[in-house]
Protein backbone atom coordinates (compact mmCIF):
# COMPACT_ATOMS: atom_id res chain seq x y z
CA UNK A 1 0.00 0.00 0.00
CA UNK A 2 1.48 3.34 -1.09
CA UNK A 3 0.29 6.55 0.55
CA UNK A 4 -0.25 9.48 -1.84
CA UNK A 5 -2.14 11.91 0.39
CA UNK A 6 -1.57 12.72 4.04
CA UNK A 7 -3.67 14.98 6.22
CA UNK A 8 -2.52 16.28 9.60
CA UNK A 9 -5.02 17.84 12.00
CA UNK A 10 -3.21 20.42 14.16
CA UNK A 11 -0.60 22.88 12.84
CA UNK A 12 1.18 23.40 16.17
CA UNK A 13 4.70 22.85 17.49
CA UNK A 14 4.51 19.18 16.53
CA UNK A 15 2.25 19.01 13.47
CA UNK A 16 3.88 21.92 11.61
CA UNK A 17 7.55 20.86 11.74
CA UNK A 18 6.83 17.11 11.47
CA UNK A 19 4.70 17.43 8.35
CA UNK A 20 7.12 19.88 6.73
CA UNK A 21 9.90 17.32 7.06
CA UNK A 22 7.74 14.37 5.92
CA UNK A 23 6.85 16.43 2.83
CA UNK A 24 10.44 17.54 2.24
CA UNK A 25 11.66 13.93 2.32
CA UNK A 26 8.71 12.50 0.33
CA UNK A 27 8.19 14.86 -2.63
CA UNK A 28 5.66 12.43 -4.15
CA UNK A 29 3.28 12.58 -1.21
CA UNK A 30 0.89 15.50 -0.86
CA UNK A 31 0.71 16.63 2.77
CA UNK A 32 -2.08 18.94 3.93
CA UNK A 33 -1.84 20.40 7.44
CA UNK A 34 -5.16 21.71 8.73
CA UNK A 35 -6.10 23.67 11.82
CA UNK A 36 -9.22 25.33 13.20
CA UNK A 37 -7.16 28.41 14.00
CA UNK A 38 -7.36 30.57 10.85
CA UNK A 39 -4.70 33.02 12.07
CA UNK A 40 -2.25 30.21 12.60
CA UNK A 41 -2.85 28.82 9.11
CA UNK A 42 -2.49 32.32 7.63
CA UNK A 43 0.86 32.66 9.40
CA UNK A 44 2.04 29.30 8.00
CA UNK A 45 1.09 30.57 4.54
CA UNK A 46 2.67 34.01 4.90
CA UNK A 47 5.20 34.67 2.14
CA UNK A 48 7.57 36.32 4.56
CA UNK A 49 9.05 33.29 6.30
CA UNK A 50 10.01 35.35 9.35
CA UNK A 51 6.49 35.23 10.71
CA UNK A 52 5.90 31.47 10.85
CA UNK A 53 3.76 30.80 13.95
CA UNK A 54 6.53 28.91 15.67
CA UNK A 55 10.24 29.55 15.89
CA UNK A 56 12.41 26.52 15.32
CA UNK A 57 15.96 26.60 13.98
CA UNK A 58 16.01 25.48 10.31
CA UNK A 59 12.21 25.29 9.96
CA UNK A 60 11.74 28.21 7.59
CA UNK A 61 14.20 26.69 5.09
CA UNK A 62 12.26 23.42 4.99
CA UNK A 63 8.93 25.23 4.68
CA UNK A 64 10.39 27.37 1.88
CA UNK A 65 11.40 24.23 0.01
CA UNK A 66 8.19 22.21 0.38
CA UNK A 67 5.37 24.72 0.79
CA UNK A 68 3.16 24.94 -2.29
CA UNK A 69 5.03 21.98 -3.84
CA UNK A 70 3.69 19.19 -1.67
CA UNK A 71 2.96 20.68 1.72
CA UNK A 72 -0.13 22.84 2.11
CA UNK A 73 -1.58 24.65 5.12
CA UNK A 74 -5.34 24.98 5.12
CA UNK A 75 -8.48 25.43 7.20
CA UNK A 76 -10.55 23.13 4.98
CA UNK A 77 -10.48 20.23 7.40
CA UNK A 78 -13.24 18.06 5.89
CA UNK A 79 -11.80 18.11 2.40
CA UNK A 80 -8.28 17.30 3.60
CA UNK A 81 -9.58 14.39 5.67
CA UNK A 82 -11.52 12.86 2.83
CA UNK A 83 -8.71 13.26 0.29
CA UNK A 84 -6.15 11.54 2.51
CA UNK A 85 -5.42 7.84 2.97
CA UNK A 86 -3.53 8.58 6.17
CA UNK A 87 -4.58 11.13 8.83
CA UNK A 88 -2.34 12.28 11.67
CA UNK A 89 -4.00 13.66 14.80
CA UNK A 90 -1.69 16.28 16.28
CA UNK A 91 -4.02 18.46 18.31
CA UNK A 92 -3.22 19.51 21.84
CA UNK A 93 -4.05 17.37 24.86
CA UNK A 94 -3.74 19.74 27.81
CA UNK A 95 -4.21 18.79 31.44
CA UNK A 96 -7.91 18.84 32.36
CA UNK A 97 -8.98 22.03 34.13
CA UNK A 98 -12.41 20.79 35.23
CA UNK A 99 -14.33 17.79 36.53
CA UNK A 100 -12.99 14.33 37.29
CA UNK A 101 -9.21 14.20 37.00
CA UNK A 102 -9.00 18.00 37.09
CA UNK A 103 -5.38 19.14 37.21
CA UNK A 104 -4.00 15.71 36.28
CA UNK A 105 -5.73 13.74 33.59
CA UNK A 106 -5.21 14.61 29.90
CA UNK A 107 -8.16 16.40 28.35
CA UNK A 108 -9.13 14.26 25.37
CA UNK A 109 -11.93 16.50 24.17
CA UNK A 110 -10.09 17.61 21.01
CA UNK A 111 -8.99 14.06 20.21
CA UNK A 112 -12.56 12.80 20.39
CA UNK A 113 -13.80 15.71 18.26
CA UNK A 114 -11.19 14.82 15.64
CA UNK A 115 -12.24 11.17 15.68
CA UNK A 116 -15.91 12.09 15.23
CA UNK A 117 -15.05 14.48 12.43
CA UNK A 118 -12.98 11.86 10.62
CA UNK A 119 -15.79 9.31 11.00
CA UNK A 120 -18.38 11.73 9.68
CA UNK A 121 -16.37 12.83 6.65
CA UNK A 122 -14.52 9.70 5.53
CA UNK A 123 -15.93 7.91 2.49
CA UNK A 124 -12.99 5.58 1.98
CA UNK A 125 -10.71 3.45 4.21
CA UNK A 126 -8.27 5.46 6.35
CA UNK A 127 -5.24 4.94 8.51
CA UNK A 128 -5.51 7.19 11.56
CA UNK A 129 -2.23 8.00 13.31
CA UNK A 130 -2.06 9.26 16.89
CA UNK A 131 0.72 11.83 16.92
CA UNK A 132 -0.40 13.64 20.07
CA UNK A 133 0.73 12.26 23.40
CA UNK A 134 -2.14 10.24 24.80
CA UNK A 135 -2.99 8.08 27.79
CA UNK A 136 -2.41 4.39 27.18
CA UNK A 137 -5.42 2.69 25.47
CA UNK A 138 -6.76 5.85 23.85
CA UNK A 139 -6.60 4.06 20.49
CA UNK A 140 -9.38 1.79 21.77
CA UNK A 141 -11.67 4.80 22.28
CA UNK A 142 -10.78 6.26 18.89
CA UNK A 143 -11.43 2.92 17.20
CA UNK A 144 -14.82 2.62 18.88
CA UNK A 145 -15.91 6.12 17.84
CA UNK A 146 -14.74 5.57 14.26
CA UNK A 147 -16.43 2.17 13.94
CA UNK A 148 -19.70 3.26 15.53
CA UNK A 149 -20.19 6.61 13.86
CA UNK A 150 -18.47 6.07 10.50
CA UNK A 151 -19.84 5.47 7.00
CA UNK A 152 -19.04 1.74 6.95
CA UNK A 153 -15.47 2.31 5.85
CA UNK A 154 -12.59 0.63 7.66
CA UNK A 155 -10.09 2.37 9.96
CA UNK A 156 -6.68 1.21 11.19
CA UNK A 157 -5.28 3.08 14.19
CA UNK A 158 -1.54 3.56 14.65
CA UNK A 159 0.37 5.26 17.43
CA UNK A 160 3.41 7.26 16.34
CA UNK A 161 4.47 9.53 19.20
CA UNK A 162 6.89 12.37 18.59
CA UNK A 163 10.11 12.72 20.57
CA UNK A 164 10.95 16.24 19.46
CA UNK A 165 12.58 18.59 21.90
CA UNK A 166 11.85 22.21 21.13
CA UNK A 167 14.83 24.18 19.88
CA UNK A 168 16.27 21.02 18.28
CA UNK A 169 13.06 19.77 16.65
CA UNK A 170 14.39 19.97 13.09
CA UNK A 171 17.52 18.01 13.97
CA UNK A 172 15.44 15.52 15.99
CA UNK A 173 13.28 15.05 12.89
CA UNK A 174 16.20 14.78 10.45
CA UNK A 175 18.25 12.29 12.51
CA UNK A 176 15.90 10.78 15.08
CA UNK A 177 17.22 8.41 17.79
CA UNK A 178 14.22 6.27 16.93
CA UNK A 179 10.84 6.37 15.22
CA UNK A 180 8.24 4.46 17.19
CA UNK A 181 5.23 2.98 15.40
CA UNK A 182 2.59 1.04 17.30
CA UNK A 183 -0.06 -0.96 15.44
CA UNK A 184 -2.06 -4.14 15.42
CA UNK A 185 0.69 -6.52 14.32
CA UNK A 186 -1.63 -9.51 14.74
CA UNK A 187 -3.79 -8.67 11.73
CA UNK A 188 -2.87 -8.38 8.07
CA UNK A 189 -4.56 -5.00 7.74
CA UNK A 190 -2.76 -3.77 10.85
CA UNK A 191 0.60 -4.94 9.52
CA UNK A 192 -0.11 -3.28 6.17
CA UNK A 193 -0.90 0.03 7.89
CA UNK A 194 2.28 -0.15 9.97
CA UNK A 195 4.29 -0.87 6.82
CA UNK A 196 2.73 2.12 5.03
CA UNK A 197 3.97 4.42 7.78
CA UNK A 198 7.36 2.68 7.96
CA UNK A 199 7.73 3.36 4.21
CA UNK A 200 7.17 7.09 4.72
CA UNK A 201 9.88 7.36 7.37
CA UNK A 202 12.20 5.04 5.44
CA UNK A 203 12.71 7.84 2.92
CA UNK A 204 15.30 9.20 5.31
CA UNK A 205 15.47 7.16 8.52
CA UNK A 206 17.61 3.97 8.58
CA UNK A 207 15.62 0.75 9.19
CA UNK A 208 17.45 0.03 12.44
CA UNK A 209 16.05 3.24 13.95
CA UNK A 210 12.43 2.39 13.15
CA UNK A 211 10.82 0.41 15.94
CA UNK A 212 7.43 -1.28 15.62
CA UNK A 213 5.44 -2.38 18.67
CA UNK A 214 1.88 -3.02 19.73
CA UNK A 215 -0.27 0.10 20.10
CA UNK A 216 -0.30 0.12 23.91
CA UNK A 217 3.47 -0.10 24.24
CA UNK A 218 3.84 2.79 21.86
CA UNK A 219 1.31 4.99 23.66
CA UNK A 220 2.85 4.27 27.05
CA UNK A 221 6.46 4.65 25.84
CA UNK A 222 5.91 8.33 25.16
CA UNK A 223 4.66 9.06 28.67
CA UNK A 224 7.39 6.88 30.13
CA UNK A 225 10.18 8.56 28.13
CA UNK A 226 9.15 12.02 29.31
CA UNK A 227 8.72 10.83 32.89
CA UNK A 228 12.26 9.37 32.90
CA UNK A 229 13.76 12.57 31.48
CA UNK A 230 11.90 14.82 33.91
CA UNK A 231 12.82 12.52 36.78
CA UNK A 232 16.52 13.08 36.03
CA UNK A 233 16.06 16.85 36.17
CA UNK A 234 14.17 16.59 39.46
CA UNK A 235 16.82 14.21 40.84
CA UNK A 236 19.70 16.56 40.05
CA UNK A 237 17.69 19.54 41.30
CA UNK A 238 16.98 17.79 44.60
CA UNK A 239 20.71 17.29 45.04
CA UNK A 240 21.40 20.93 44.17
CA UNK A 241 19.77 21.93 47.44
CA UNK A 242 21.87 19.41 49.34
CA UNK A 243 25.01 20.79 47.66
CA UNK A 244 24.17 24.30 48.80
CA UNK A 245 24.03 23.08 52.40
CA UNK A 246 27.20 21.00 52.32
CA UNK A 247 29.79 22.78 50.20
CA UNK A 248 29.57 20.19 47.44
CA UNK A 249 29.20 21.64 43.92
CA UNK A 250 26.39 20.41 41.70
CA UNK A 251 28.33 20.88 38.44
CA UNK A 252 31.17 18.77 39.80
CA UNK A 253 28.65 16.22 41.02
CA UNK A 254 26.90 16.10 37.63
CA UNK A 255 30.22 15.60 35.87
CA UNK A 256 31.32 12.89 38.28
CA UNK A 257 28.12 10.86 38.10
CA UNK A 258 27.56 11.56 34.40
CA UNK A 259 30.91 9.94 33.52
CA UNK A 260 29.48 6.63 34.64
CA UNK A 261 28.47 5.36 31.23
CA UNK A 262 25.43 3.67 32.77
CA UNK A 263 24.15 7.06 33.84
CA UNK A 264 25.52 9.31 31.08
CA UNK A 265 25.93 13.09 30.95
CA UNK A 266 22.58 14.20 29.54
CA UNK A 267 19.74 15.71 31.59
CA UNK A 268 21.96 16.34 34.58
CA UNK A 269 22.06 20.12 34.29
CA UNK A 270 20.74 21.63 37.53
CA UNK A 271 18.24 24.38 36.84
CA UNK A 272 15.49 26.53 38.18
CA UNK A 273 13.14 23.67 37.29
CA UNK A 274 11.90 22.07 34.10
CA UNK A 275 9.19 23.66 32.00
CA UNK A 276 7.69 23.03 28.58
CA UNK A 277 4.44 21.68 27.29
CA UNK A 278 5.18 18.03 27.95
CA UNK A 279 6.94 17.03 31.17
CA UNK A 280 4.43 18.26 33.72
CA UNK A 281 1.39 17.35 31.64
CA UNK A 282 2.63 13.86 30.82
CA UNK A 283 3.76 12.99 34.35
CA UNK A 284 0.47 14.20 35.83
CA UNK A 285 -1.24 12.05 33.27
CA UNK A 286 0.88 9.04 34.25
CA UNK A 287 0.08 9.71 37.92
CA UNK A 288 -3.61 9.89 37.10
CA UNK A 289 -3.61 6.67 35.10
CA UNK A 290 -1.78 4.87 37.92
CA UNK A 291 -4.23 6.19 40.50
CA UNK A 292 -7.20 5.18 38.37
CA UNK A 293 -5.84 1.65 38.29
CA UNK A 294 -5.47 1.66 42.08
CA UNK A 295 -1.66 1.79 41.91
CA UNK A 296 -1.18 4.38 44.63
CA UNK A 297 2.52 3.81 45.29
CA UNK A 298 3.28 4.12 41.57
CA UNK A 299 1.26 7.33 41.41
CA UNK A 300 2.98 8.85 44.45
CA UNK A 301 6.41 7.87 43.17
CA UNK A 302 5.97 9.83 39.94
CA UNK A 303 4.10 12.66 41.61
CA UNK A 304 7.19 13.38 43.66
CA UNK A 305 8.99 14.44 40.42
CA UNK A 306 6.47 17.27 40.05
CA UNK A 307 6.58 18.21 43.73
CA UNK A 308 10.37 18.52 43.49
CA UNK A 309 10.02 20.75 40.44
CA UNK A 310 7.54 23.08 42.16
CA UNK A 311 9.85 23.20 45.14
CA UNK A 312 12.85 24.14 42.99
CA UNK A 313 10.98 27.07 41.44
CA UNK A 314 9.72 28.53 44.69
CA UNK A 315 13.05 27.89 46.41
CA UNK A 316 14.73 30.01 43.73
CA UNK A 317 12.29 32.87 44.25
CA UNK A 318 12.59 32.65 48.04
CA UNK A 319 16.36 32.75 47.75
CA UNK A 320 16.16 36.01 45.81
CA UNK A 321 13.94 37.55 48.49
CA UNK A 322 16.15 36.33 51.33
CA UNK A 323 19.33 37.58 49.69
CA UNK A 324 17.84 41.01 49.03
CA UNK A 325 17.61 41.51 52.81
CA UNK A 326 14.22 39.82 53.09
CA UNK A 327 12.35 42.46 51.15
CA UNK A 328 11.87 43.07 47.42
CA UNK A 329 8.97 45.46 47.88
CA UNK A 330 9.47 48.45 45.57
CA UNK A 331 12.65 46.91 44.10
CA UNK A 332 13.04 46.02 40.46
CA UNK A 333 14.38 42.68 39.34
CA UNK A 334 15.65 42.04 35.83
CA UNK A 335 14.85 38.72 34.17
CA UNK A 336 17.02 37.41 31.38
CA UNK A 337 14.90 34.84 29.58
CA UNK A 338 11.23 33.96 29.69
CA UNK A 339 11.07 30.91 27.36
CA UNK A 340 11.20 27.50 29.07
CA UNK A 341 14.56 26.84 27.42
CA UNK A 342 16.85 28.39 24.81
CA UNK A 343 16.21 28.46 21.06
CA UNK A 344 12.42 28.49 21.32
CA UNK A 345 9.71 31.08 21.73
CA UNK A 346 7.57 28.59 23.65
CA UNK A 347 6.80 29.64 27.23
CA UNK A 348 4.40 26.93 28.35
CA UNK A 349 5.03 26.00 32.01
CA UNK A 350 8.22 28.06 32.04
CA UNK A 351 9.67 28.49 35.53
CA UNK A 352 9.97 32.24 34.84
CA UNK A 353 6.18 32.65 35.01
CA UNK A 354 5.95 31.18 38.50
CA UNK A 355 9.01 33.03 39.77
CA UNK A 356 7.68 36.35 38.44
CA UNK A 357 4.37 35.68 40.13
CA UNK A 358 5.98 35.00 43.52
CA UNK A 359 8.16 38.12 43.29
CA UNK A 360 5.26 40.33 42.20
CA UNK A 361 3.28 39.06 45.18
CA UNK A 362 6.15 40.46 47.27
CA UNK A 363 5.58 43.80 45.48
CA UNK A 364 8.67 43.68 43.29
CA UNK A 365 8.64 45.09 39.76
CA UNK A 366 9.92 42.75 37.04
CA UNK A 367 11.72 43.86 33.87
CA UNK A 368 12.18 41.12 31.31
CA UNK A 369 14.26 40.64 28.22
CA UNK A 370 13.92 37.51 26.09
CA UNK A 371 15.26 37.41 22.52
CA UNK A 372 12.20 35.57 21.13
CA UNK A 373 9.21 36.03 23.44
CA UNK A 374 6.78 38.94 22.94
CA UNK A 375 5.43 41.22 25.68
CA UNK A 376 1.95 40.04 24.81
CA UNK A 377 2.88 36.42 25.48
CA UNK A 378 4.44 37.27 28.85
CA UNK A 379 1.30 39.10 29.92
CA UNK A 380 -0.92 36.27 28.80
CA UNK A 381 1.24 33.75 30.74
CA UNK A 382 0.91 35.79 33.93
CA UNK A 383 -2.79 36.44 33.46
CA UNK A 384 -3.34 32.71 33.08
CA UNK A 385 -2.32 32.22 36.72
CA UNK A 386 -5.19 34.49 37.69
CA UNK A 387 -3.36 35.95 40.69
CA UNK A 388 -4.22 39.62 40.06
CA UNK A 389 -5.89 41.86 37.49
CA UNK A 390 -4.55 42.17 33.95
CA UNK A 391 -4.08 45.85 34.62
CA UNK A 392 -1.80 45.14 37.59
CA UNK A 393 0.22 42.65 35.57
CA UNK A 394 0.87 45.29 32.91
CA UNK A 395 2.00 47.69 35.63
CA UNK A 396 4.26 45.22 37.41
CA UNK A 397 5.85 43.28 34.57
CA UNK A 398 7.60 45.29 31.87
CA UNK A 399 9.15 43.85 28.75
CA UNK A 400 12.17 45.46 27.08
CA UNK A 401 13.59 44.74 23.64
CA UNK A 402 17.08 45.66 24.74
CA UNK A 403 18.79 43.70 27.55
CA UNK A 404 20.82 46.69 28.76
CA UNK A 405 17.65 48.70 29.13
CA UNK A 406 15.89 45.86 30.93
CA UNK A 407 18.72 45.60 33.47
CA UNK A 408 19.31 49.31 33.99
CA UNK A 409 18.67 50.33 37.60
CA UNK A 410 17.63 46.89 38.82
CA UNK A 411 18.63 45.49 42.21
CA UNK A 412 19.08 41.93 41.00
CA UNK A 413 19.18 39.85 37.84
CA UNK A 414 17.67 36.39 37.47
CA UNK A 415 18.90 34.21 34.59
CA UNK A 416 15.97 31.98 33.72
CA UNK A 417 16.68 30.70 30.21
CA UNK A 418 20.04 29.48 28.97
CA UNK A 419 20.20 31.69 25.83
CA UNK A 420 23.82 31.68 24.63
CA UNK A 421 23.84 35.44 23.97
CA UNK A 422 23.63 36.16 27.72
CA UNK A 423 27.22 34.97 28.08
CA UNK A 424 28.42 37.55 25.58
CA UNK A 425 27.02 40.67 27.25
CA UNK A 426 29.13 43.55 28.48
CA UNK A 427 28.69 42.67 32.16
CA UNK A 428 30.80 45.60 33.38
CA UNK A 429 28.39 47.98 31.66
CA UNK A 430 25.42 46.20 33.23
CA UNK A 431 27.05 46.30 36.67
CA UNK A 432 27.67 50.04 36.37
CA UNK A 433 24.00 50.69 35.59
CA UNK A 434 22.60 48.64 38.51
CA UNK A 435 21.69 49.36 42.13
CA UNK A 436 24.32 48.17 44.61
CA UNK A 437 24.94 45.62 45.94
CA UNK A 438 24.33 44.07 42.52
CA UNK A 439 23.06 40.49 42.65
CA UNK A 440 22.91 37.83 39.94
CA UNK A 441 20.88 34.67 40.49
CA UNK A 442 22.01 32.31 37.77
CA UNK A 443 19.14 29.84 37.53
CA UNK A 444 20.89 28.04 34.67
CA UNK A 445 24.52 28.10 35.80
CA UNK A 446 25.64 29.49 32.44
CA UNK A 447 27.67 32.56 33.42
CA UNK A 448 31.30 32.63 34.58
CA UNK A 449 31.05 33.24 38.31
CA UNK A 450 34.72 34.25 38.71
CA UNK A 451 34.57 36.99 36.09
CA UNK A 452 31.33 38.38 37.49
CA UNK A 453 32.66 38.39 41.05
CA UNK A 454 35.77 40.27 39.89
CA UNK A 455 33.48 42.96 38.46
CA UNK A 456 31.76 43.22 41.84
CA UNK A 457 28.58 41.19 41.47
CA UNK A 458 27.27 38.95 44.23
CA UNK A 459 26.61 35.74 42.32
CA UNK A 460 24.29 32.95 43.43
CA UNK A 461 24.22 29.81 41.33
CA UNK A 462 22.10 26.71 41.64
CA UNK A 463 23.71 24.03 43.75
CA UNK A 464 26.96 25.49 45.00
C1 LIG B 1 1.46 18.42 20.61
C2 LIG B 1 0.58 17.27 21.05
O1 LIG B 1 -0.70 17.46 20.65
C3 LIG B 1 0.72 17.01 22.51
O2 LIG B 1 -0.09 15.95 22.91
C4 LIG B 1 2.12 16.68 22.76
O3 LIG B 1 2.33 16.27 24.07
C5 LIG B 1 2.96 17.89 22.43
O4 LIG B 1 2.76 18.24 21.12
P1 LIG B 1 1.55 20.96 20.21
O5 LIG B 1 1.78 20.71 18.78
O6 LIG B 1 2.70 21.46 21.02
O7 LIG B 1 0.99 19.65 20.93
O8 LIG B 1 0.27 21.81 20.47
P2 LIG B 1 -0.18 23.16 19.82
O9 LIG B 1 0.99 23.94 19.38
O10 LIG B 1 -1.16 23.73 20.78
O11 LIG B 1 -0.93 22.69 18.48
C6 LIG B 1 -2.15 22.06 18.42
C7 LIG B 1 -2.97 22.69 17.28
O12 LIG B 1 -4.16 21.94 17.08
C8 LIG B 1 -3.42 24.13 17.53
O13 LIG B 1 -2.93 24.96 16.50
C9 LIG B 1 -4.95 24.05 17.54
O14 LIG B 1 -5.57 25.19 16.96
C10 LIG B 1 -5.20 22.81 16.72
N1 LIG B 1 -6.50 22.18 16.99
C11 LIG B 1 -6.86 21.87 18.25
C12 LIG B 1 -7.34 21.86 15.93
O15 LIG B 1 -7.04 22.14 14.78
N2 LIG B 1 -8.52 21.22 16.18
C13 LIG B 1 -8.92 20.91 17.44
O16 LIG B 1 -10.00 20.34 17.62
C14 LIG B 1 -8.07 21.25 18.51
C1 LIG C 1 10.74 17.08 25.96
C2 LIG C 1 11.44 15.78 25.55
O1 LIG C 1 12.86 15.96 25.62
C3 LIG C 1 11.01 15.37 24.15
O2 LIG C 1 11.63 14.15 23.82
C4 LIG C 1 9.51 15.25 24.13
O3 LIG C 1 9.06 14.89 22.86
C5 LIG C 1 8.85 16.54 24.56
O4 LIG C 1 9.32 16.93 25.84
P1 LIG C 1 11.11 19.68 25.49
O5 LIG C 1 10.01 19.90 26.48
O6 LIG C 1 11.07 20.42 24.20
O7 LIG C 1 11.19 18.13 25.11
O8 LIG C 1 12.47 20.09 26.18
P2 LIG C 1 13.68 19.39 26.97
O9 LIG C 1 14.94 19.72 26.27
O10 LIG C 1 13.43 17.97 27.26
O11 LIG C 1 13.68 20.23 28.33
C6 LIG C 1 12.58 20.24 29.23
C7 LIG C 1 12.88 21.13 30.42
O12 LIG C 1 13.87 20.56 31.26
C8 LIG C 1 13.39 22.52 30.02
O13 LIG C 1 12.81 23.50 30.83
C9 LIG C 1 14.88 22.38 30.27
O14 LIG C 1 15.49 23.62 30.50
C10 LIG C 1 14.92 21.49 31.49
N1 LIG C 1 16.19 20.75 31.64
C11 LIG C 1 16.60 19.87 30.68
C12 LIG C 1 16.98 20.95 32.77
O15 LIG C 1 16.62 21.74 33.64
N2 LIG C 1 18.15 20.26 32.87
C13 LIG C 1 18.57 19.37 31.93
O16 LIG C 1 19.65 18.79 32.12
C14 LIG C 1 17.79 19.18 30.79
Short mmCIF file of C-alpha atoms and ligand atoms in Angstrom, two decimals, residues 162-167 178 222 226 229 233 236-237 266-279 282 340-341 418 444, ligand 2:
data_model
loop_
_atom_site.label_atom_id
_atom_site.label_comp_id
_atom_site.label_asym_id
_atom_site.label_seq_id
_atom_site.Cartn_x
_atom_site.Cartn_y
_atom_site.Cartn_z
CA UNK A 162 6.89 12.37 18.59
CA UNK A 163 10.11 12.72 20.57
CA UNK A 164 10.95 16.24 19.46
CA UNK A 165 12.58 18.59 21.90
CA UNK A 166 11.85 22.21 21.13
CA UNK A 167 14.83 24.18 19.88
CA UNK A 178 14.22 6.27 16.93
CA UNK A 222 5.91 8.33 25.16
CA UNK A 226 9.15 12.02 29.31
CA UNK A 229 13.76 12.57 31.48
CA UNK A 233 16.06 16.85 36.17
CA UNK A 236 19.70 16.56 40.05
CA UNK A 237 17.69 19.54 41.30
CA UNK A 266 22.58 14.20 29.54
CA UNK A 267 19.74 15.71 31.59
CA UNK A 268 21.96 16.34 34.58
CA UNK A 269 22.06 20.12 34.29
CA UNK A 270 20.74 21.63 37.53
CA UNK A 271 18.24 24.38 36.84
CA UNK A 272 15.49 26.53 38.18
CA UNK A 273 13.14 23.67 37.29
CA UNK A 274 11.90 22.07 34.10
CA UNK A 275 9.19 23.66 32.00
CA UNK A 276 7.69 23.03 28.58
CA UNK A 277 4.44 21.68 27.29
CA UNK A 278 5.18 18.03 27.95
CA UNK A 279 6.94 17.03 31.17
CA UNK A 282 2.63 13.86 30.82
CA UNK A 340 11.20 27.50 29.07
CA UNK A 341 14.56 26.84 27.42
CA UNK A 418 20.04 29.48 28.97
CA UNK A 444 20.89 28.04 34.67
C1 LIG B 2 10.74 17.08 25.96
C2 LIG B 2 11.44 15.78 25.55
O1 LIG B 2 12.86 15.96 25.62
C3 LIG B 2 11.01 15.37 24.15
O2 LIG B 2 11.63 14.15 23.82
C4 LIG B 2 9.51 15.25 24.13
O3 LIG B 2 9.06 14.89 22.86
C5 LIG B 2 8.85 16.54 24.56
O4 LIG B 2 9.32 16.93 25.84
P1 LIG B 2 11.11 19.68 25.49
O5 LIG B 2 10.01 19.90 26.48
O6 LIG B 2 11.07 20.42 24.20
O7 LIG B 2 11.19 18.13 25.11
O8 LIG B 2 12.47 20.09 26.18
P2 LIG B 2 13.68 19.39 26.97
O9 LIG B 2 14.94 19.72 26.27
O10 LIG B 2 13.43 17.97 27.26
O11 LIG B 2 13.68 20.23 28.33
C6 LIG B 2 12.58 20.24 29.23
C7 LIG B 2 12.88 21.13 30.42
O12 LIG B 2 13.87 20.56 31.26
C8 LIG B 2 13.39 22.52 30.02
O13 LIG B 2 12.81 23.50 30.83
C9 LIG B 2 14.88 22.38 30.27
O14 LIG B 2 15.49 23.62 30.50
C10 LIG B 2 14.92 21.49 31.49
N1 LIG B 2 16.19 20.75 31.64
C11 LIG B 2 16.60 19.87 30.68
C12 LIG B 2 16.98 20.95 32.77
O15 LIG B 2 16.62 21.74 33.64
N2 LIG B 2 18.15 20.26 32.87
C13 LIG B 2 18.57 19.37 31.93
O16 LIG B 2 19.65 18.79 32.12
C14 LIG B 2 17.79 19.18 30.79
#
